[in-house]
Amino acid sequence: MTRPEEQSPVAPVFAAEWGRLVAGLIAWCGDWELAEDGAQEAFARAVERWPVSGMPERPAAWLATVARNAIRDRLRRSDTERRRLTLATADASVAVDLDWADAEDIPDERLRLIFTCCHPALAMPARVALTLRTLAGLTTAEIARAFLVTEPTMTKRLVRARAKIRGAGIPYQVPSADRLPERLPGVLAVLYLLFNEGYAASSGDQLHRVDLTREAIRLTRQLRSLLPDPEVTGLLALLLLTDSRRAARVRNGHVIPLAEQDRASWDRGQIEEALSLLDGVGGTPGPYRVQALIGAVHAQALTAADTDWARIAGLYQLLPATPVTELNRAVAVSMAVGPAAALDIVDAVAEPLAAYHLLHATRADLMTRLGRTADARASLERAIELAPTTPERRLLRTRLAALTD
Amino acid sequence: MLYFLTHVHTPDATWEPGVEDRVEAWWSEMAQRGLALDGARLDMSGGAWCVRGKDKDAVVTDGPFAETKEHVAGYDIIEAADLDQAIAAAAAHPTTEAGAIEIRPVAPGMPAPELTEAKPGHERYLMLVCWDQHDDVEIRAEDLPDDGEDPMRGWLQQTGERRLHGWQLQPPALATTVRRLDGTTVVTDGPFAETKEQIGGYDLLEVSDRAEAIAIAAAHGLQTRDLRPVMG
């Protein structure tokens, strides 16, 4: 089973309705595999029929009815205890309305589906795979390619995830209001990881990889429309701001640092949307919103030299003070105040980050600006030893060479 | 749903004063709410024995079934609406502050245990049945043998009332581990330790002495049986 072809009239309906259809079917019959099979069958039928008979007046309702009938047929043909039970549950739950005549009447169960796919009792790779399969409607083969594993491996991962949901009793529900603050970060972490996975791969071979950044932004938009939480809005703004720099980020296979990017090629539409999203929320910002606000400062600077570093340094203080955020704050402080003030912050995190190449690279930069060339050289040499990739080592060697001249 | 909770912590875990009272309070509250069905602490200084092989070929060794950083310190059996309720119950227990609680769903169709008064002059032992379940996914009702085909039928008859209750558990792939760090509940997928052999079921025995418990474990004959004294 594949998704409808791009040019098929069914494709836009698939993109808009897959997640909602599956979510509703799971709520109806309680069985994830059956729900997905039913939804697939409904779309397969649509691909066959719609080009001939035209699009039905209410496509969502049409799909839901076809999917339910398909599931019913399948249940009647099978005779295991589990399936008999499922049929009994489903029949009891739909005594009211069998036809879903009006799409507006179909309850939107996607929020339940999101929280269940991203349940903390599932391992992160399982959460990501389930979200892409069940909510976004990517095929197992597409997800396997996106994460560079074989299709049987991805199939096994999905089978195990569904077995855990069923066998361990992971509930199909939105957490209660008092649990929501504890559970929402787990959902946002999945969407953020999904985006980064796509973003990091954006310089690689795009031919056969689905655009994970696009899926992550789409899913975050959906989540925000269902749950307008300030931190969800913050994440959406952060993803849009990061994505707006995508075209400027790579030139001839080289990663271009923020300060050297061509700002004219940043996507203004995405930036404007993110800025207005951020304007619309108040209160103490959570970690994603703080990162979005930092991104917004960069986005609003006409040139790298115009950057409001004092504001960025202040925003970093709103993040939980981990050694890595402190190191980032030090960079901002060095620009806003000066290298000496930044060096104190770097020294304070030198021990936990002793094996992190960027600690030594940052220290080298500060030493250079303070005129301590010998110290700068020693730090750069250490950074080169620790740098994990060739392009990063190449960049550091260029700096070392510049220092010697 | 029924869940088996394994309490684990390091042998040198430090407990805040008054923890005994809090454990008691947890038990009373969970029992009152109908969640906790049975549970006990294990006598961690009382030793542990592993029994492999059957009857006269059985080999008994000192020590638990696997060398892990955290030791099995107790168990609870709860009946919860779903995993979220089981996680909330586990997170409220003091064990999760100094160690962890592994939540394992029970295989389908297992009867709920009945709590019984301790028999005078008897000792209780928890027998954990352990084996490599690395590739096991989920036990479904249709996978379990009918009573007539149960390979353990003979052993069950022979053990009789000395076995108070026992369950087969869903495999470790369905386990969830709960800890509390800095006041927040940390939930992870999987069992508390990545050992080759994992707990697959348990039996609670009430016997006159350790020799009798070991004889029952030897007669069981399947997999690795890990025996530990339950605190009186």
XYZ file of C-alpha atoms in Angstrom:
637
model
C 0.000 0.000 0.000
C 1.301 3.418 -0.930
C 0.025 6.923 -0.572
C -2.026 8.455 -3.412
C 0.123 9.869 -6.238
C 0.937 13.580 -5.917
C -1.279 14.545 -8.865
C -4.243 12.413 -7.761
C -7.326 14.353 -6.587
C -7.139 12.183 -3.456
C -3.655 13.442 -2.449
C -4.710 16.709 -0.767
C -7.543 14.934 1.050
C -5.065 12.298 2.235
C -2.704 14.974 3.598
C -5.541 16.746 5.393
C -7.636 13.813 6.592
C -5.450 10.731 7.195
C -4.596 11.468 10.832
C -8.125 12.480 11.716
C -9.588 9.394 10.042
C -7.218 6.979 11.811
C -7.710 8.740 15.162
C -11.492 8.450 14.827
C -11.306 4.798 13.796
C -9.093 3.884 16.774
C -11.580 5.598 19.096
C -14.322 3.606 17.410
C -12.858 0.092 17.389
C -9.944 0.308 19.835
C -7.584 -1.569 17.508
C -4.691 0.332 15.929
C -3.861 -2.161 13.195
C -7.479 -2.515 12.109
C -7.933 1.251 12.111
C -4.915 1.757 9.858
C -5.957 -1.072 7.552
C -9.456 0.395 7.318
C -8.153 3.886 6.540
C -5.825 2.495 3.880
C -8.639 0.579 2.271
C -10.861 3.669 2.233
C -8.175 5.735 0.492
C -7.465 2.911 -1.972
C -11.182 2.913 -2.827
C -11.129 6.701 -3.196
C -8.190 6.527 -5.622
C -10.243 4.111 -7.732
C -13.599 5.850 -7.585
C -13.132 9.595 -7.280
C -11.497 10.130 -10.683
C -14.497 8.346 -12.255
C -17.479 9.393 -10.146
C -16.142 12.714 -8.899
C -15.256 13.776 -5.387
C -18.040 13.136 -2.869
C -19.632 16.178 -1.278
C -18.194 15.337 2.133
C -14.971 13.391 1.489
C -14.164 12.897 5.188
C -17.552 11.343 5.908
C -17.325 9.198 2.765
C -13.899 7.895 3.825
C -15.035 7.225 7.396
C -18.053 5.233 6.230
C -16.038 3.173 3.749
C -13.319 2.531 6.353
C -15.822 1.408 8.980
C -17.509 -0.941 6.564
C -14.145 -2.389 5.580
C -13.264 -2.978 9.233
C -16.653 -4.555 9.878
C -16.212 -6.933 6.946
C -12.785 -7.904 8.100
C -13.954 -8.512 11.673
C -16.820 -10.688 10.492
C -14.442 -12.822 8.456
C -11.972 -13.325 11.299
C -12.749 -15.436 14.297
C -10.128 -14.767 16.934
C -11.306 -13.816 20.383
C -9.687 -10.396 20.209
C -11.428 -9.481 16.986
C -14.790 -10.689 18.263
C -14.333 -8.470 21.291
C -13.353 -5.528 19.091
C -16.478 -5.915 17.004
C -18.639 -6.007 20.120
C -16.999 -2.813 21.443
C -17.331 -1.059 18.108
C -20.967 -2.028 17.664
C -21.812 -0.859 21.170
C -20.120 2.497 20.618
C -21.867 3.451 17.379
C -25.470 2.699 18.174
C -26.181 6.390 17.576
C -24.946 7.048 14.065
C -23.689 4.484 11.633
C -23.271 6.682 8.601
C -21.341 9.680 9.887
C -23.480 11.592 7.435
C -22.037 14.945 8.324
C -18.290 15.467 8.516
C -18.835 18.192 11.090
C -20.249 15.574 13.437
C -17.109 13.453 13.395
C -15.332 14.118 16.665
C -11.696 15.081 16.174
C -9.733 12.476 18.134
C -6.283 13.480 16.880
C -5.219 14.933 20.220
C -5.793 11.545 21.848
C -3.773 9.963 19.069
C -0.876 12.429 19.480
C -0.597 11.871 23.226
C -0.773 8.110 22.856
C 1.832 7.991 20.057
C 4.152 10.149 22.183
C 3.549 8.343 25.486
C 6.659 8.340 27.714
C 6.402 4.564 28.196
C 7.379 4.206 24.522
C 11.019 4.574 23.487
C 11.750 7.717 21.447
C 12.380 5.898 18.117
C 9.036 4.105 18.555
C 7.248 7.399 19.289
C 8.691 9.027 16.193
C 7.827 6.069 13.956
C 4.267 5.793 15.298
C 3.653 9.518 14.892
C 4.806 9.481 11.274
C 2.883 6.337 10.420
C -0.365 6.914 12.288
C -0.753 10.695 12.300
C 1.098 11.781 9.183
C 0.253 8.696 7.087
C 3.791 8.043 5.849
C 4.320 4.486 4.675
C 6.589 2.145 6.633
C 9.012 2.175 3.685
C 9.170 5.973 3.703
C 9.818 6.114 7.454
C 12.486 3.413 7.133
C 14.257 5.447 4.431
C 13.990 8.654 6.451
C 15.769 7.017 9.384
C 18.170 4.969 7.264
C 17.010 1.571 8.510
C 15.636 -1.362 6.547
C 11.902 -1.736 6.029
C 11.681 -4.981 8.083
C 13.420 -3.184 10.982
C 10.904 -0.353 10.822
C 7.997 -2.806 10.517
C 9.247 -4.597 13.635
C 9.556 -1.290 15.502
C 5.960 -0.376 14.672
C 4.636 -3.844 15.546
C 6.392 -3.690 18.924
C 5.122 -0.180 19.623
C 1.518 -1.200 18.936
C 1.973 -4.374 21.022
C 3.166 -2.244 23.924
C 0.208 0.140 23.641
C -2.216 -2.776 23.631
C -0.481 -5.170 26.014
C 0.715 -2.656 28.617
C -2.562 -0.741 28.633
C -1.332 2.659 27.392
C -4.602 4.615 27.405
C -6.028 6.276 24.316
C -6.681 9.626 25.924
C -5.542 13.197 26.402
C -3.905 13.458 29.841
C -5.919 15.234 32.516
C -5.207 18.936 33.033
C -2.980 18.276 36.062
C -0.837 15.786 34.092
C -0.675 17.833 30.910
C 2.384 19.921 31.929
C 4.258 16.669 32.628
C 3.229 15.040 29.353
C 3.323 17.874 26.807
C 7.158 18.161 26.719
C 7.335 14.521 25.580
C 5.089 15.327 22.597
C 7.037 18.467 21.706
C 10.319 16.530 21.952
C 9.069 14.126 19.256
C 8.133 16.968 16.900
C 11.429 18.776 17.563
C 13.469 15.616 16.946
C 11.519 14.964 13.751
C 12.309 18.461 12.511
C 16.005 18.239 13.405
C 16.299 14.860 11.733
C 14.996 16.420 8.532
C 16.981 19.621 8.935
C 20.312 17.900 9.559
C 19.753 15.750 6.480
C 18.792 18.694 4.275
C 22.239 18.879 2.679
C 22.231 15.180 1.846
C 20.500 13.147 -0.827
C 16.940 14.448 -0.931
C 15.809 12.311 -3.820
C 14.361 9.448 -1.831
C 13.826 11.014 1.567
C 10.524 12.468 2.613
C 10.707 16.005 3.870
C 10.646 15.486 7.627
C 10.923 19.218 8.325
C 7.695 19.811 6.394
C 5.942 16.960 8.237
C 7.161 18.279 11.610
C 5.874 21.793 10.864
C 2.552 20.407 9.613
C 2.093 18.220 12.727
C 3.050 21.092 15.047
C 0.481 23.301 13.288
C -2.144 20.590 13.797
C -1.218 20.237 17.461
C -1.452 24.002 17.955
C -4.913 24.145 16.391
C -6.052 21.419 18.803
C -4.104 22.591 21.856
C -3.269 26.308 21.741
C -0.628 26.142 24.477
C 2.035 28.939 24.513
C 4.857 26.386 24.390
C 3.303 24.668 21.335
C 3.148 28.091 19.696
C 6.780 28.624 20.737
C 7.838 25.372 19.105
C 5.985 26.208 15.876
C 7.706 29.621 15.777
C 11.085 28.001 16.445
C 10.617 25.492 13.614
C 9.492 28.207 11.183
C 12.439 30.466 12.069
C 14.942 27.641 11.734
C 13.390 26.509 8.452
C 13.401 30.074 7.099
C 17.218 29.905 6.953
C 17.334 26.582 5.183
C 18.277 27.899 1.709
C 21.025 30.129 3.160
C 22.495 27.442 5.354
C 24.402 25.416 2.781
C 26.541 26.571 -0.140
C 28.406 24.096 -2.389
C 28.069 21.417 0.268
C 29.580 23.651 2.972
C 27.616 24.628 6.056
C 27.542 28.434 6.335
C 27.584 29.899 9.880
C 24.708 32.220 10.797
C 26.881 35.352 10.741
C 28.010 34.695 7.153
C 24.641 33.726 5.668
C 23.009 35.711 2.866
C 20.079 37.195 4.776
C 18.231 38.092 1.564
C 17.635 34.404 0.954
C 15.938 33.855 4.313
C 12.242 33.037 3.854
C 10.480 36.262 4.923
C 7.033 34.614 4.863
C 8.050 32.074 7.485
C 9.800 34.760 9.554
C 6.729 37.040 9.530
C 4.485 34.169 10.563
C 6.816 33.187 13.417
C 7.110 36.769 14.679
C 3.352 37.217 14.746
C 2.962 33.867 16.534
C 5.422 35.032 19.195
C 3.648 38.396 19.529
C 0.423 36.583 20.263
C 1.586 34.794 23.438
C 2.596 36.126 26.827
C 3.728 34.897 30.219
C 7.000 33.266 31.198
C 8.337 31.500 28.096
C 9.246 27.812 28.177
C 12.448 26.455 26.593
C 11.115 26.211 23.002
C 9.662 29.720 23.124
C 12.952 31.100 24.492
C 14.829 29.495 21.606
C 12.241 30.913 19.199
C 12.701 34.382 20.725
C 16.474 34.046 20.256
C 15.852 33.034 16.640
C 13.568 36.057 16.265
C 16.357 38.430 17.363
C 18.592 37.005 14.612
C 15.756 37.149 12.080
C 15.118 40.838 12.820
C 18.767 41.912 12.442
C 19.374 43.318 8.969
C 23.050 42.367 9.140
C 24.996 40.167 11.540
C 26.505 43.327 13.069
C 23.022 44.660 13.913
C 22.257 41.669 16.164
C 20.947 42.634 19.621
C 23.374 40.446 21.555
C 22.430 41.874 24.944
C 18.860 40.659 24.417
C 20.099 37.228 23.307
C 22.360 36.961 26.393
C 19.350 37.821 28.562
C 17.159 35.224 26.837
C 19.749 32.491 27.420
C 19.376 33.124 31.136
C 15.729 32.036 30.858
C 16.799 28.575 29.712
C 17.646 25.866 32.258
C 21.343 26.473 33.032
C 22.976 23.406 31.489
C 26.696 23.625 30.582
C 25.809 23.833 26.862
C 23.298 26.702 27.269
C 25.855 28.486 29.457
C 28.428 28.122 26.685
C 25.946 29.619 24.197
C 25.233 32.431 26.629
C 28.968 33.084 26.857
C 29.113 33.652 23.081
C 26.262 36.188 23.344
C 27.919 37.901 26.335
C 31.213 38.154 24.443
C 29.399 40.071 21.690
C 27.299 42.199 24.041
C 29.826 42.956 26.791
C 33.239 41.681 25.759
C 35.525 38.629 25.745
C 36.715 38.985 29.358
C 33.189 38.743 30.827
C 32.493 35.745 28.578
C 35.664 33.972 29.663
C 34.397 33.756 33.259
C 31.280 31.904 32.044
C 33.357 29.579 29.845
C 35.743 28.781 32.727
C 32.789 27.854 34.948
C 31.689 25.118 32.509
C 35.184 24.033 31.390
C 35.153 20.896 33.498
C 31.827 19.306 32.419
C 32.507 20.242 28.776
C 36.208 19.256 28.735
C 35.604 16.787 25.880
C 33.356 19.125 23.830
C 35.184 20.672 20.862
C 33.015 23.806 20.837
C 34.146 24.691 24.385
C 37.735 24.858 23.164
C 36.782 26.601 19.912
C 34.847 29.263 21.861
C 37.725 29.691 24.319
C 40.137 30.071 21.374
C 37.949 32.808 19.897
C 37.867 34.695 23.228
C 41.650 34.319 23.681
C 42.255 35.664 20.168
C 40.136 38.710 20.897
C 42.002 39.225 24.178
C 45.329 39.077 22.309
C 46.468 35.892 24.062
C 47.599 34.158 20.891
C 49.527 31.271 22.499
C 46.475 30.295 24.618
C 44.244 30.621 21.581
C 46.493 28.293 19.599
C 46.509 25.647 22.358
C 42.703 25.746 22.588
C 42.306 25.431 18.819
C 44.641 22.437 18.713
C 42.555 20.758 21.419
C 39.342 21.622 19.524
C 40.720 20.048 16.324
C 41.578 16.847 18.238
C 38.025 16.610 19.557
C 36.006 17.779 16.525
C 33.779 14.940 15.290
C 33.496 15.747 11.553
C 35.873 16.616 8.737
C 34.141 19.915 7.756
C 34.381 21.108 11.353
C 38.074 20.150 11.576
C 38.669 21.931 8.267
C 37.050 25.129 9.594
C 39.116 24.986 12.805
C 42.385 24.428 10.882
C 41.630 27.506 8.765
C 41.302 29.503 11.977
C 44.537 28.047 13.336
C 46.353 28.978 10.135
C 44.947 32.534 10.300
C 46.209 32.822 13.878
C 49.778 31.927 12.924
C 49.972 34.556 10.158
C -5.644 -4.491 34.039
C -3.380 -6.361 36.431
C 0.211 -5.229 36.863
C 3.207 -6.723 38.688
C 5.435 -4.048 40.214
C 9.057 -4.926 40.929
C 10.720 -2.606 43.420
C 14.465 -2.211 42.913
C 17.168 -0.150 44.545
C 20.877 -0.249 45.194
C 21.809 -2.162 48.366
C 23.298 1.020 49.889
C 20.361 3.289 48.975
C 19.747 5.856 51.687
C 16.213 6.387 52.837
C 14.865 9.492 54.424
C 13.687 9.094 58.012
C 10.037 8.141 58.284
C 10.018 6.227 54.999
C 8.503 3.144 56.660
C 5.438 5.180 57.607
C 5.132 6.504 54.070
C 5.305 2.985 52.622
C 2.547 1.957 55.053
C 0.487 5.005 54.080
C 0.945 4.186 50.376
C -0.198 0.629 50.923
C -3.286 1.664 52.933
C -4.316 4.240 50.372
C -3.840 1.916 47.385
C -5.618 -0.954 49.125
C -8.516 1.327 50.037
C -8.816 2.522 46.450
C -8.902 -1.110 45.340
C -5.616 -0.785 43.439
C -3.192 -2.786 45.574
C -4.067 -6.476 45.814
C -0.939 -7.920 47.402
C 2.659 -6.991 48.011
C 5.623 -7.446 50.285
C 9.172 -6.396 50.911
C 11.908 -8.919 50.456
C 14.441 -9.693 53.153
C 17.477 -8.334 51.317
C 19.892 -9.590 53.966
C 18.239 -13.003 53.893
C 20.037 -14.109 50.741
C 18.869 -15.296 47.333
C 19.221 -18.682 45.644
C 19.091 -19.730 42.042
C 17.778 -23.128 41.091
C 18.435 -24.580 37.616
C 17.596 -28.059 36.335
C 14.938 -30.442 37.615
C 14.518 -32.586 40.745
C 17.692 -34.532 41.574
C 19.562 -32.870 38.688
C 18.751 -29.423 40.040
C 21.699 -27.170 40.815
C 21.334 -24.560 43.545
C 23.646 -21.542 43.597
C 23.880 -18.619 45.983
C 22.923 -15.199 44.663
C 20.247 -13.649 42.471
C 19.441 -14.639 38.845
C 21.426 -11.720 37.462
C 24.149 -9.438 38.740
C 22.628 -5.995 38.525
C 23.427 -2.676 40.122
C 19.928 -2.475 41.539
C 18.490 -5.355 43.548
C 14.940 -6.609 43.695
C 13.689 -5.323 47.036
C 9.975 -6.030 46.956
C 6.890 -6.415 44.821
C 3.317 -5.235 44.565
C 0.407 -6.513 42.592
C -2.032 -3.858 41.519
C -5.194 -3.638 39.478
C -5.379 -0.370 37.551
C -7.579 1.033 34.810
C -4.606 1.565 32.510
C -0.854 2.162 32.441
C -1.220 5.848 33.386
C -2.944 4.906 36.623
C -0.300 2.256 37.314
C 2.469 4.821 36.661
C 0.807 7.327 39.011
C 0.548 4.658 41.741
C 4.194 3.643 41.285
C 5.384 7.269 41.234
C 3.666 7.868 44.602
C 5.710 5.083 46.247
C 8.910 6.078 48.124
C 10.900 3.384 46.280
C 10.932 5.567 43.136
C 12.858 8.285 45.012
C 15.852 6.080 45.891
C 15.472 3.383 43.242
C 12.928 2.406 40.611
C 9.735 0.453 40.086
C 9.344 -1.726 37.006
C 5.728 -2.091 35.901
C 4.958 -5.283 34.033
C 1.495 -6.142 32.751
C 0.283 -9.592 33.645
C -0.444 -12.102 30.872
C -4.151 -12.236 29.969
C -6.524 -14.491 31.849
C -4.568 -14.668 35.110
C -6.733 -14.714 38.230
C -6.452 -11.905 40.776
C -4.642 -13.093 43.929
C -6.368 -13.380 47.269
C -4.545 -11.974 50.231
C -4.129 -14.572 52.998
C -3.007 -14.332 56.618
C 0.475 -15.673 57.276
C 0.410 -19.264 58.552
C 2.128 -19.534 61.955
C 5.517 -21.232 61.909
C 5.834 -20.785 58.136
C 8.039 -18.682 55.885
C 7.152 -17.083 52.590
C 9.411 -17.113 49.549
C 9.051 -15.245 46.309
C 10.063 -17.478 43.411
C 10.896 -15.462 40.292
C 10.953 -17.538 37.115
C 13.463 -16.017 34.696
C 14.546 -16.653 31.138
C 15.777 -14.957 27.972
C 12.731 -13.255 26.442
C 14.661 -10.956 24.160
C 12.507 -11.461 21.054
C 9.155 -11.952 22.764
C 6.567 -9.316 21.938
C 3.219 -9.899 23.564
C 1.323 -12.824 25.055
C -2.250 -12.930 23.785
C -5.078 -14.941 25.304
C -5.053 -17.307 22.336
C -1.306 -18.033 22.841
C -1.787 -19.568 26.291
C -2.243 -23.342 26.620
C -5.593 -24.774 27.718
C -5.657 -26.156 31.263
C -5.379 -29.715 29.998
C -2.177 -28.908 28.066
C -0.514 -26.795 30.744
C 2.998 -28.249 31.174
C 2.987 -27.005 34.779
C -0.170 -28.900 35.753
C 1.705 -31.654 37.575
C 3.843 -29.203 39.491
C 0.826 -27.091 40.440
C -1.008 -30.145 41.830
C 2.045 -31.333 43.701
C 2.719 -27.889 45.218
C -0.915 -27.475 46.213
C -1.692 -24.898 48.873
C 1.971 -24.183 49.467
C 1.731 -21.959 46.386
C -0.379 -18.956 47.406
C -0.562 -17.447 43.953
C 1.503 -16.819 40.863
C 1.344 -15.191 37.471
C 2.924 -15.266 34.104
C 3.957 -11.774 33.084
C 4.009 -10.060 29.724
C 7.583 -10.027 28.333
C 10.085 -7.247 29.178
C 9.308 -5.539 25.841
C 6.077 -4.406 27.532
C 7.784 -3.224 30.722
C 7.879 0.396 31.865
C 10.235 1.712 34.551
C 9.347 4.620 36.837
C 11.765 6.781 38.830
C 11.475 10.147 40.527
C 14.289 12.634 39.981
C 14.178 16.093 41.559
C 10.462 15.784 42.176
C 9.474 14.839 38.636
C 8.341 11.440 37.447
C 10.680 9.910 34.891
C 9.110 7.154 32.803
C 11.210 4.943 30.540
C 10.446 2.104 28.166
C 11.773 -1.304 29.158
C 12.815 -3.234 32.269
C 14.959 -1.838 35.095
C 18.105 -3.586 33.869
C 19.161 -4.880 30.462
C 20.073 -8.380 31.576
C 19.929 -11.451 29.353
C 17.568 -13.305 31.648
C 14.459 -11.387 32.665
C 11.654 -12.106 35.097
C 8.885 -13.901 33.208
C 6.639 -14.988 36.036
C 6.504 -15.497 39.766
C 5.061 -17.790 42.407
C 4.531 -16.895 46.045
C 5.289 -19.901 48.264
C 4.436 -20.540 51.908
C 6.594 -23.322 53.343
C 8.026 -24.513 56.651
C 11.637 -23.784 55.749
C 14.092 -22.874 52.997
C 14.784 -26.545 52.138
C 11.120 -27.016 51.281
C 11.120 -23.897 49.085
C 14.189 -25.167 47.239
C 12.591 -28.596 46.753
C 9.500 -26.966 45.217
C 11.713 -24.850 42.948
C 13.678 -27.957 41.935
C 10.471 -29.828 41.046
C 9.330 -26.865 38.880
C 12.093 -27.752 36.442
C 11.659 -24.978 33.859
C 13.936 -21.979 33.300
C 15.860 -20.303 36.122
C 14.110 -20.060 39.487
C 15.245 -17.292 41.791
C 14.152 -17.652 45.431
C 14.057 -14.887 48.024
C 12.671 -14.754 51.534
C 9.734 -12.393 52.026
C 9.809 -10.176 55.124
C 7.409 -11.366 57.811
